[in-house]
Coordinates of N, CA and C in Angstrom, one line a residue:
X162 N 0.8 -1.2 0.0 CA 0.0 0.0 0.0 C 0.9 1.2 0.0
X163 N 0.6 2.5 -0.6 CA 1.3 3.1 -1.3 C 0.6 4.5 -0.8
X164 N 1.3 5.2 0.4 CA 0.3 6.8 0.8 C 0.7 7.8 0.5
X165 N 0.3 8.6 -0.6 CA 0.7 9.9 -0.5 C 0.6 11.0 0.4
X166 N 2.2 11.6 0.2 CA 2.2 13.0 1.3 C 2.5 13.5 0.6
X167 N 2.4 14.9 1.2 CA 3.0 16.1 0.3 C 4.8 15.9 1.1
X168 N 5.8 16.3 0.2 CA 7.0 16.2 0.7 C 7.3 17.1 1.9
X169 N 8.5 16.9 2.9 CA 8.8 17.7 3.8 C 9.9 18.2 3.6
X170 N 10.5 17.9 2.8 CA 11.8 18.3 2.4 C 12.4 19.7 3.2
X171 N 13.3 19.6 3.9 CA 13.3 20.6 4.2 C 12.4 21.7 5.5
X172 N 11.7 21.0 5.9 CA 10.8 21.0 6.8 C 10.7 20.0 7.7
X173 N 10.5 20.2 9.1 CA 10.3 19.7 10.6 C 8.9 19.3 10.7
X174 N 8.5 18.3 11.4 CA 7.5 17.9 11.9 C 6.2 18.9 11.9
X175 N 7.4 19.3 13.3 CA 6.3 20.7 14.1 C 5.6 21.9 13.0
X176 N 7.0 22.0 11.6 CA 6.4 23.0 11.1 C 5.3 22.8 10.1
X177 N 5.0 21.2 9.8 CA 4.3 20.5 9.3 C 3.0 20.6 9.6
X178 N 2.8 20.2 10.8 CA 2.0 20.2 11.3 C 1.0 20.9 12.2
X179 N 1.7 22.5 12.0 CA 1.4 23.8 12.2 C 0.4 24.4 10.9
X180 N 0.3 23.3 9.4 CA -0.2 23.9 9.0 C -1.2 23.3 8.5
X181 N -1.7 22.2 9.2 CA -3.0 21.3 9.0 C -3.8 22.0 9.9
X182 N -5.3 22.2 9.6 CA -6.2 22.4 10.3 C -6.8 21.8 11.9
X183 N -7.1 22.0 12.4 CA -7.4 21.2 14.0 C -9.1 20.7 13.2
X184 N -9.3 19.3 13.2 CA -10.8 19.4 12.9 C -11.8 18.8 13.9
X185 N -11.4 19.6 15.0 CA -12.5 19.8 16.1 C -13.3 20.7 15.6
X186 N -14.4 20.1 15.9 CA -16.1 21.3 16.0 C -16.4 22.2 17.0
X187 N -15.5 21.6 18.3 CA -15.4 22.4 18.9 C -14.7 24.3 19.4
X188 N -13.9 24.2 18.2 CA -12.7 25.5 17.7 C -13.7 26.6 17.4
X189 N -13.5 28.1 17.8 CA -13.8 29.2 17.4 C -13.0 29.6 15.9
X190 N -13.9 30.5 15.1 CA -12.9 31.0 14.2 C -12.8 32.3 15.0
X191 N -11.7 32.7 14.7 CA -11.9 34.7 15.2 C -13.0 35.7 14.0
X192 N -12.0 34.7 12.7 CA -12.7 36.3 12.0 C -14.4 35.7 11.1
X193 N -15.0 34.8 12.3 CA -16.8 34.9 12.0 C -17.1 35.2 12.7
X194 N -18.8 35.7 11.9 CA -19.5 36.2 13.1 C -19.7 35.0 14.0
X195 N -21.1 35.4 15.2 CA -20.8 34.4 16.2 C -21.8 33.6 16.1
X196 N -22.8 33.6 15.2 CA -23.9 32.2 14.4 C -22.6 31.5 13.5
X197 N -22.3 31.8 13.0 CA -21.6 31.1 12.0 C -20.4 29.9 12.7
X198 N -19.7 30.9 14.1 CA -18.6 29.7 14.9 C -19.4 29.2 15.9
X199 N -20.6 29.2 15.8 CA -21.4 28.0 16.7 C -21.5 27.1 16.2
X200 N -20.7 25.5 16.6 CA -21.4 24.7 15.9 C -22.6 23.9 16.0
X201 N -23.1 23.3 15.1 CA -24.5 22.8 14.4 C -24.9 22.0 15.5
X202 N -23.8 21.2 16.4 CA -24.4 20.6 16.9 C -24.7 20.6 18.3
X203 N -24.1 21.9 18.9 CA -24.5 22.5 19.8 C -25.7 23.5 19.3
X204 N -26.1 23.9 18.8 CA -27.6 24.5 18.4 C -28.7 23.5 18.3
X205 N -27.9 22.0 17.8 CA -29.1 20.9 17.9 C -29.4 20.4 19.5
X206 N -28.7 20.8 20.1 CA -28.4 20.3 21.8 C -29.2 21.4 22.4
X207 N -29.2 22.3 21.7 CA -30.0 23.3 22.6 C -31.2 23.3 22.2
X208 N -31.6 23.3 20.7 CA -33.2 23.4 20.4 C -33.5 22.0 20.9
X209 N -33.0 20.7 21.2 CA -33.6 19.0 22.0 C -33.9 19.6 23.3
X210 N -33.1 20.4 24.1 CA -33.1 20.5 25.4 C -34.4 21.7 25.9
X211 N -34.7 22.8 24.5 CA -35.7 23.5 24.5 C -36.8 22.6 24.5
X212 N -36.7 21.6 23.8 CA -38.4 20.7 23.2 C -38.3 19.8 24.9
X213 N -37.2 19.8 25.3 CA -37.3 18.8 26.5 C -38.2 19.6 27.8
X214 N -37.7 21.2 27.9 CA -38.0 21.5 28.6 C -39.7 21.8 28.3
X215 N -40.3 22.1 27.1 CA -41.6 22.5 27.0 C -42.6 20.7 27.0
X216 N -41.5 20.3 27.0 CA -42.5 18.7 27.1 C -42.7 17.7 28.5
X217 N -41.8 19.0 29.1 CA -41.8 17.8 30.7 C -42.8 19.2 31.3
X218 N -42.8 20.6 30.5 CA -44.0 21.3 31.5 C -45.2 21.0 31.2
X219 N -45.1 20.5 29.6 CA -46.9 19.5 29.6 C -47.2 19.0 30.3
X220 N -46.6 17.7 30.5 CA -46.2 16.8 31.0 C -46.8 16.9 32.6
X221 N -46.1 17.9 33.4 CA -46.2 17.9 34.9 C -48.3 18.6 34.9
X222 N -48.2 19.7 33.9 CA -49.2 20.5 34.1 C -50.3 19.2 33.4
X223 N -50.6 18.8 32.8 CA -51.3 17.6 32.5 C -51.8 16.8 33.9
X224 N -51.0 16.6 34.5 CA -51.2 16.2 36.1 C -51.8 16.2 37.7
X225 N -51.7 17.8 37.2 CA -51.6 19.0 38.0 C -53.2 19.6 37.8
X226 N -53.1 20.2 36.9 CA -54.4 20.5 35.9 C -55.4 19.7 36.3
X227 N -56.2 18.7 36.8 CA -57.2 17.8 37.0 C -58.7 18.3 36.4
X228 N -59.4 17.8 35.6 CA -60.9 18.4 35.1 C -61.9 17.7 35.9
X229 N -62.6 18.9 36.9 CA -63.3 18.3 38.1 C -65.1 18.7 37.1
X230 N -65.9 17.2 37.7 CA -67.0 16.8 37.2 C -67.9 17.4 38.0
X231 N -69.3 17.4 38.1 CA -70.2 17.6 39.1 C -70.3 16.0 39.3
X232 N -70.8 15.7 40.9 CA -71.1 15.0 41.3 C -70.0 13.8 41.5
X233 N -68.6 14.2 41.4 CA -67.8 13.4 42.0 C -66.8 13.9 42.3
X234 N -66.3 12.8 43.5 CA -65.7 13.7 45.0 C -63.6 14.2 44.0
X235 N -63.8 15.3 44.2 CA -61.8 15.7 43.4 C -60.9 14.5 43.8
X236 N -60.7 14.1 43.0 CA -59.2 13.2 42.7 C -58.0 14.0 43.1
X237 N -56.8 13.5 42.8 CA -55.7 14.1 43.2 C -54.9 12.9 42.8
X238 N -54.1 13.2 41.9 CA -52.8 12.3 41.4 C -51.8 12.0 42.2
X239 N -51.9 12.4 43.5 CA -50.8 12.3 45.0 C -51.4 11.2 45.7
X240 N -52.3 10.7 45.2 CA -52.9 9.5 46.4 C -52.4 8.3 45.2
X241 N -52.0 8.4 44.1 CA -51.6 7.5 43.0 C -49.9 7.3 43.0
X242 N -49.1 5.9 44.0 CA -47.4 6.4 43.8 C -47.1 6.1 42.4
X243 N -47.6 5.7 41.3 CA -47.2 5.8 40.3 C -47.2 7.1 39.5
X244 N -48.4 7.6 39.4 CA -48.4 9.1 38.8 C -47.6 10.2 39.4
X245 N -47.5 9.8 40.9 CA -46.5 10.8 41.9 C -45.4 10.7 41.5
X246 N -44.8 9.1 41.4 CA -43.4 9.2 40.8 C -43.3 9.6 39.4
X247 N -43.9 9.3 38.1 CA -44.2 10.1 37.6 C -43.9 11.7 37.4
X248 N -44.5 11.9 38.0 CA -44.6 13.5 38.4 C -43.7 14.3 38.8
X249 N -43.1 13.5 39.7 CA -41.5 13.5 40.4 C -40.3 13.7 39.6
X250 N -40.2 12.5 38.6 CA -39.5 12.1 37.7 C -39.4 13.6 36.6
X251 N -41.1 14.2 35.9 CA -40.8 15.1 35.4 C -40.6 16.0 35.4
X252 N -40.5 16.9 37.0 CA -40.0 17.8 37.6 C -38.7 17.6 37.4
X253 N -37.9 17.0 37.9 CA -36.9 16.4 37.8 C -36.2 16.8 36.0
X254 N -36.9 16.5 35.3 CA -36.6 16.3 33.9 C -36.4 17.8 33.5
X255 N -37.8 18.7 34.2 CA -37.8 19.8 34.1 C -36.5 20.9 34.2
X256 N -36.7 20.7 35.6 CA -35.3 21.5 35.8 C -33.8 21.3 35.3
X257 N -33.9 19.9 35.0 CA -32.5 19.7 34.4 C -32.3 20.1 33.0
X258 N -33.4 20.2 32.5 CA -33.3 20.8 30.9 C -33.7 22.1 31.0
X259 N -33.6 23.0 32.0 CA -34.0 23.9 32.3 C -32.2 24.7 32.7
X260 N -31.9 23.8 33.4 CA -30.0 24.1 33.6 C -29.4 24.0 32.3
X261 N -29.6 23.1 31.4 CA -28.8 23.0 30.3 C -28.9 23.4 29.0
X262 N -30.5 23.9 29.3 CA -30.8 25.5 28.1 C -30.1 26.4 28.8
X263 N -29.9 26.9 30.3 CA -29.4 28.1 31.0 C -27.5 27.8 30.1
X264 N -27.3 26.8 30.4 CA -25.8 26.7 30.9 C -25.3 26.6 28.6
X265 N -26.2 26.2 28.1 CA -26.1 26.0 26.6 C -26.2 27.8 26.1
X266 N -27.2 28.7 26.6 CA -27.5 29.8 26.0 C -26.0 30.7 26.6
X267 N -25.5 30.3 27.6 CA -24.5 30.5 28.2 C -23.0 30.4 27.5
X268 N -23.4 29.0 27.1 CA -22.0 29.0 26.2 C -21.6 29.4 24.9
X269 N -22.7 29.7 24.4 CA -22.8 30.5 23.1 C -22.2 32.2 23.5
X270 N -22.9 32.2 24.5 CA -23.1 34.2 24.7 C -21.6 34.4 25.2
X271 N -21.1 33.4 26.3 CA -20.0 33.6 27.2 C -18.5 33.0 26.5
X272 N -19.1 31.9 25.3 CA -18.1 31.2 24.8 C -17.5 30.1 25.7
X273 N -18.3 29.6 26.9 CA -18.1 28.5 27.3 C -17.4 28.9 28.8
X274 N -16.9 30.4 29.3 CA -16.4 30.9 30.4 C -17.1 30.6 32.1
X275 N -18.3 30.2 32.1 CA -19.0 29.7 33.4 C -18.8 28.5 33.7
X276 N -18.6 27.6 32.8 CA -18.0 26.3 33.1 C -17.1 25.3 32.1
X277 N -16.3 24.9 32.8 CA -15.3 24.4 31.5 C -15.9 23.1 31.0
X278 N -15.4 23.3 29.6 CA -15.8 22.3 28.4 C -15.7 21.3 28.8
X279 N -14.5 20.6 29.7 CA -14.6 19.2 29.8 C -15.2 18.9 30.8
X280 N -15.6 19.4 31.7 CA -16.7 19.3 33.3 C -18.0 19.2 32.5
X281 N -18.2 20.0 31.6 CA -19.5 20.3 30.9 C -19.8 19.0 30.1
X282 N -18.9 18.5 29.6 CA -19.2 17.2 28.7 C -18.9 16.1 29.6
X283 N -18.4 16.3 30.1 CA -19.1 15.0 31.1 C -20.0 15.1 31.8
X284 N -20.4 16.2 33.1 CA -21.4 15.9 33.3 C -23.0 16.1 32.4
X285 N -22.8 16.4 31.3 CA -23.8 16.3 30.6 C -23.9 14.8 29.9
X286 N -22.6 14.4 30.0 CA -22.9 12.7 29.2 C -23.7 11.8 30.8
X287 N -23.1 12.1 31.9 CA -23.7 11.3 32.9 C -25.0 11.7 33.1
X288 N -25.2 13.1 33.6 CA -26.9 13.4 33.7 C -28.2 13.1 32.6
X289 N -27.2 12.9 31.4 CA -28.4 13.3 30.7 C -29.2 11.4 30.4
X290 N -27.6 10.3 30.8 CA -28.4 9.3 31.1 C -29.3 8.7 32.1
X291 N -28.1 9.5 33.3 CA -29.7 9.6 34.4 C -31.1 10.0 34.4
X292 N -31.1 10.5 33.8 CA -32.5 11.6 33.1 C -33.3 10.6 32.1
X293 N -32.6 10.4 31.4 CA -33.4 9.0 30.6 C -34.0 8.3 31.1
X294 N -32.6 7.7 32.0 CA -33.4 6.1 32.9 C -34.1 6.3 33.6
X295 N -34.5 7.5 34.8 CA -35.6 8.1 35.3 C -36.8 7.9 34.1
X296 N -36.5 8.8 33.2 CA -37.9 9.3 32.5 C -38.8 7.5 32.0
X297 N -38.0 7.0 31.8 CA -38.0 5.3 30.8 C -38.3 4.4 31.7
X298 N -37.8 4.6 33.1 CA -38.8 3.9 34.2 C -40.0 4.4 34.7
X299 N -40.4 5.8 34.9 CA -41.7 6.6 35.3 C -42.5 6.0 34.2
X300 N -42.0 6.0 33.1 CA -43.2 5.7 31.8 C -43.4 4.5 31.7
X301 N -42.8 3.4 31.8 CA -43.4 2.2 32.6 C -44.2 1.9 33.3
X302 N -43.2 2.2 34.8 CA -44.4 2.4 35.7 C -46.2 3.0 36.0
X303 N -46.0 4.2 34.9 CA -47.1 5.3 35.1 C -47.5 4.1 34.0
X304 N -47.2 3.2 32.4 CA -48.1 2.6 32.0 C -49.2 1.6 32.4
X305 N -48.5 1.2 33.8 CA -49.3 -0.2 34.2 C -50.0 0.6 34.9
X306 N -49.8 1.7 35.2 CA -51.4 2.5 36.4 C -52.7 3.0 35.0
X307 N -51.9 3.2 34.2 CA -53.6 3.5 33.2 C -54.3 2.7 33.5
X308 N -54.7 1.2 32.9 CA -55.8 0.9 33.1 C -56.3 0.7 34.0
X309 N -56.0 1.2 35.7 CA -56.6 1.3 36.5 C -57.1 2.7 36.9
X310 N -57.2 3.2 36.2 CA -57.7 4.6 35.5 C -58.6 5.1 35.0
X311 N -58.8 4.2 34.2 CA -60.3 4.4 33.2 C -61.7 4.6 33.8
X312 N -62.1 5.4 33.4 CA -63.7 5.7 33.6 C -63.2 6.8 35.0
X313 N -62.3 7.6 35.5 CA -62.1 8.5 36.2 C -61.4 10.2 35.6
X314 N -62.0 10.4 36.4 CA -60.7 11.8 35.8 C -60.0 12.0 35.4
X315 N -58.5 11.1 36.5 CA -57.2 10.8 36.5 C -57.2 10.3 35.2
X316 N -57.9 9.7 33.7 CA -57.1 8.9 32.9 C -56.9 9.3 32.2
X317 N -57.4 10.7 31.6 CA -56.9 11.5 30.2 C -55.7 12.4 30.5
X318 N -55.6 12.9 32.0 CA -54.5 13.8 32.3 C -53.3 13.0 32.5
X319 N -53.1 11.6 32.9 CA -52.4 10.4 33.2 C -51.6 9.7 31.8
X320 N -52.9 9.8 31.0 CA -52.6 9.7 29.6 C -51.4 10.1 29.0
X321 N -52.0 11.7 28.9 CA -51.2 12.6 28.5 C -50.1 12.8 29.1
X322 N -50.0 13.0 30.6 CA -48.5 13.0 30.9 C -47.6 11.7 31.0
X323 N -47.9 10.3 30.9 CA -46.9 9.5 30.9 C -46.6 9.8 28.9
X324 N -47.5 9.8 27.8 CA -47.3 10.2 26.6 C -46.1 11.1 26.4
X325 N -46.1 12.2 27.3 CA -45.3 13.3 27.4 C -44.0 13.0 27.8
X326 N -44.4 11.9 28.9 CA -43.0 11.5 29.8 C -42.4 10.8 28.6
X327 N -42.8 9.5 28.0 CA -41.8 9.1 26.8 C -41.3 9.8 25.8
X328 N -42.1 11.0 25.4 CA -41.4 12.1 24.2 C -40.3 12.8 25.0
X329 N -40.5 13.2 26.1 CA -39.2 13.9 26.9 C -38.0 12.7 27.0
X330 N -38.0 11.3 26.8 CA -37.1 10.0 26.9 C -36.7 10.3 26.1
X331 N -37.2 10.3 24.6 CA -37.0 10.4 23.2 C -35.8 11.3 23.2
X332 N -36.8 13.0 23.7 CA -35.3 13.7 23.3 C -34.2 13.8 24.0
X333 N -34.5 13.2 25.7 CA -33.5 13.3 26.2 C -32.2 12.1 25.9
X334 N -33.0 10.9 25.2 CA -32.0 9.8 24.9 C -31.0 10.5 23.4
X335 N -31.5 11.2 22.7 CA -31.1 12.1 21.3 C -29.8 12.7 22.1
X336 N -30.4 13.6 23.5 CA -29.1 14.6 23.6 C -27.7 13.7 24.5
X337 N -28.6 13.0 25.4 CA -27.6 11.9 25.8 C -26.5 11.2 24.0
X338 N -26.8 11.0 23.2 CA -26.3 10.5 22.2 C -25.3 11.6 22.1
X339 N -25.7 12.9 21.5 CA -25.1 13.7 21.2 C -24.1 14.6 22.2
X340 N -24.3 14.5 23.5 CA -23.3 14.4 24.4 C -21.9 13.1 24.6
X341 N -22.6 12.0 24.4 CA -21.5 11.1 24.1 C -20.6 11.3 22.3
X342 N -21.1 11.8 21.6 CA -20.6 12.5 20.7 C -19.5 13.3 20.7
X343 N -20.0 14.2 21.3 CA -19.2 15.3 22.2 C -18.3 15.0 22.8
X344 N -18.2 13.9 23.6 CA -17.4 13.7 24.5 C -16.1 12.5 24.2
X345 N -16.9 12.0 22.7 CA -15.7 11.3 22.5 C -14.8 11.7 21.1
X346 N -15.8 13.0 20.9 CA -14.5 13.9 20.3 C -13.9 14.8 21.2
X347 N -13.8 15.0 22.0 CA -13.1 15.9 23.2 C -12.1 14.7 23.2
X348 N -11.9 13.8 23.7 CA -11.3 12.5 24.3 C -10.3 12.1 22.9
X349 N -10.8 12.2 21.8 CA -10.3 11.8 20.7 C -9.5 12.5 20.0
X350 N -9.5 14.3 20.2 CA -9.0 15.0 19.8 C -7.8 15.8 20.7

């Protein structure tokens, strides 16, 4: 097998290799603007973590929200430990994609100065699988309480938020991916 190089002749390693590009995604250019040195897939990490955060506040408010009948006594999704944990779970879901839109809109604006890149990519690779397995066990759980549900109040708003709880799984298993992404070009580069 037979590789072409360009010759060195005359040339050192170092000065070689001074003039190859770094092809991290993660590199600023100086002279763009500052959409253009954002990369694509930190803007995809941020608009998952936006849909995460609007889907775990359905999600909890679906819950919360209860549609009271005449003639039968108010429910409450706290007397249910599946919907509670549930419930739990999405709060939970909430706020964390609530830190990582803060700490994401953060790194754009500040260029990454509130917390360093490699603290950042890791604990975003660990949390964001915690956050999964949470969400991917609540939605289990909360599935085996529906059919004990039906013909009450509790089953459309129960519905909806375990529904909700697996689309928040969805995106948070997306950004988990794309944090391990991240993190094993950090590691690799």
């Amino acid at each position: 097998m037979v590789i072409a190089s360009p010759t060195m002749d005359g040339t050192s390693p170092a000065n070689f290799a001074q003039h190859l590009p770094t092809p991290s995604p993660f590199s600023f250019e100086v002279t763009s603007n500052r959409w253009s040195a954002v990369p694509s897939i930190q803007l995809s990490s941020l608009f998952l973590r936006f849909m995460a955060l609007i889907l775990s506040f359905i999600s909890a408010l679906a819950l919360t929200t209860l549609p009271k009948k005449r003639g039968q006594s108010p429910s409450s999704f706290s007397q249910h430990h599946e919907l509670m944990y549930c419930f739990i779970v999405t709060v939970v879901a909430f706020v964390y994609s609530a830190f990582q839109l803060f700490k994401g809109v953060c790194d754009i604006s500040y260029r990454g100065i509130l917390i360093s890149d490699r603290f950042s990519d890791y604990l975003s690779f660990i949390l964001d699988q915690l956050v999964a397995y949470l969400l991917i066990s609540s939605s289990s759980v909360g599935i085996q309480a529906i059919p004990t549900k039906r013909g009450t109040p509790l089953w459309t708003p129960s519905v909806i938020s375990i529904s909700m709880s697996f689309a928040i799984f969805l995106v948070t298993a997306t950004c988990a991916l794309l944090s391990g992404y991240k993190l094993c070009k950090r590691i690799s580069w």
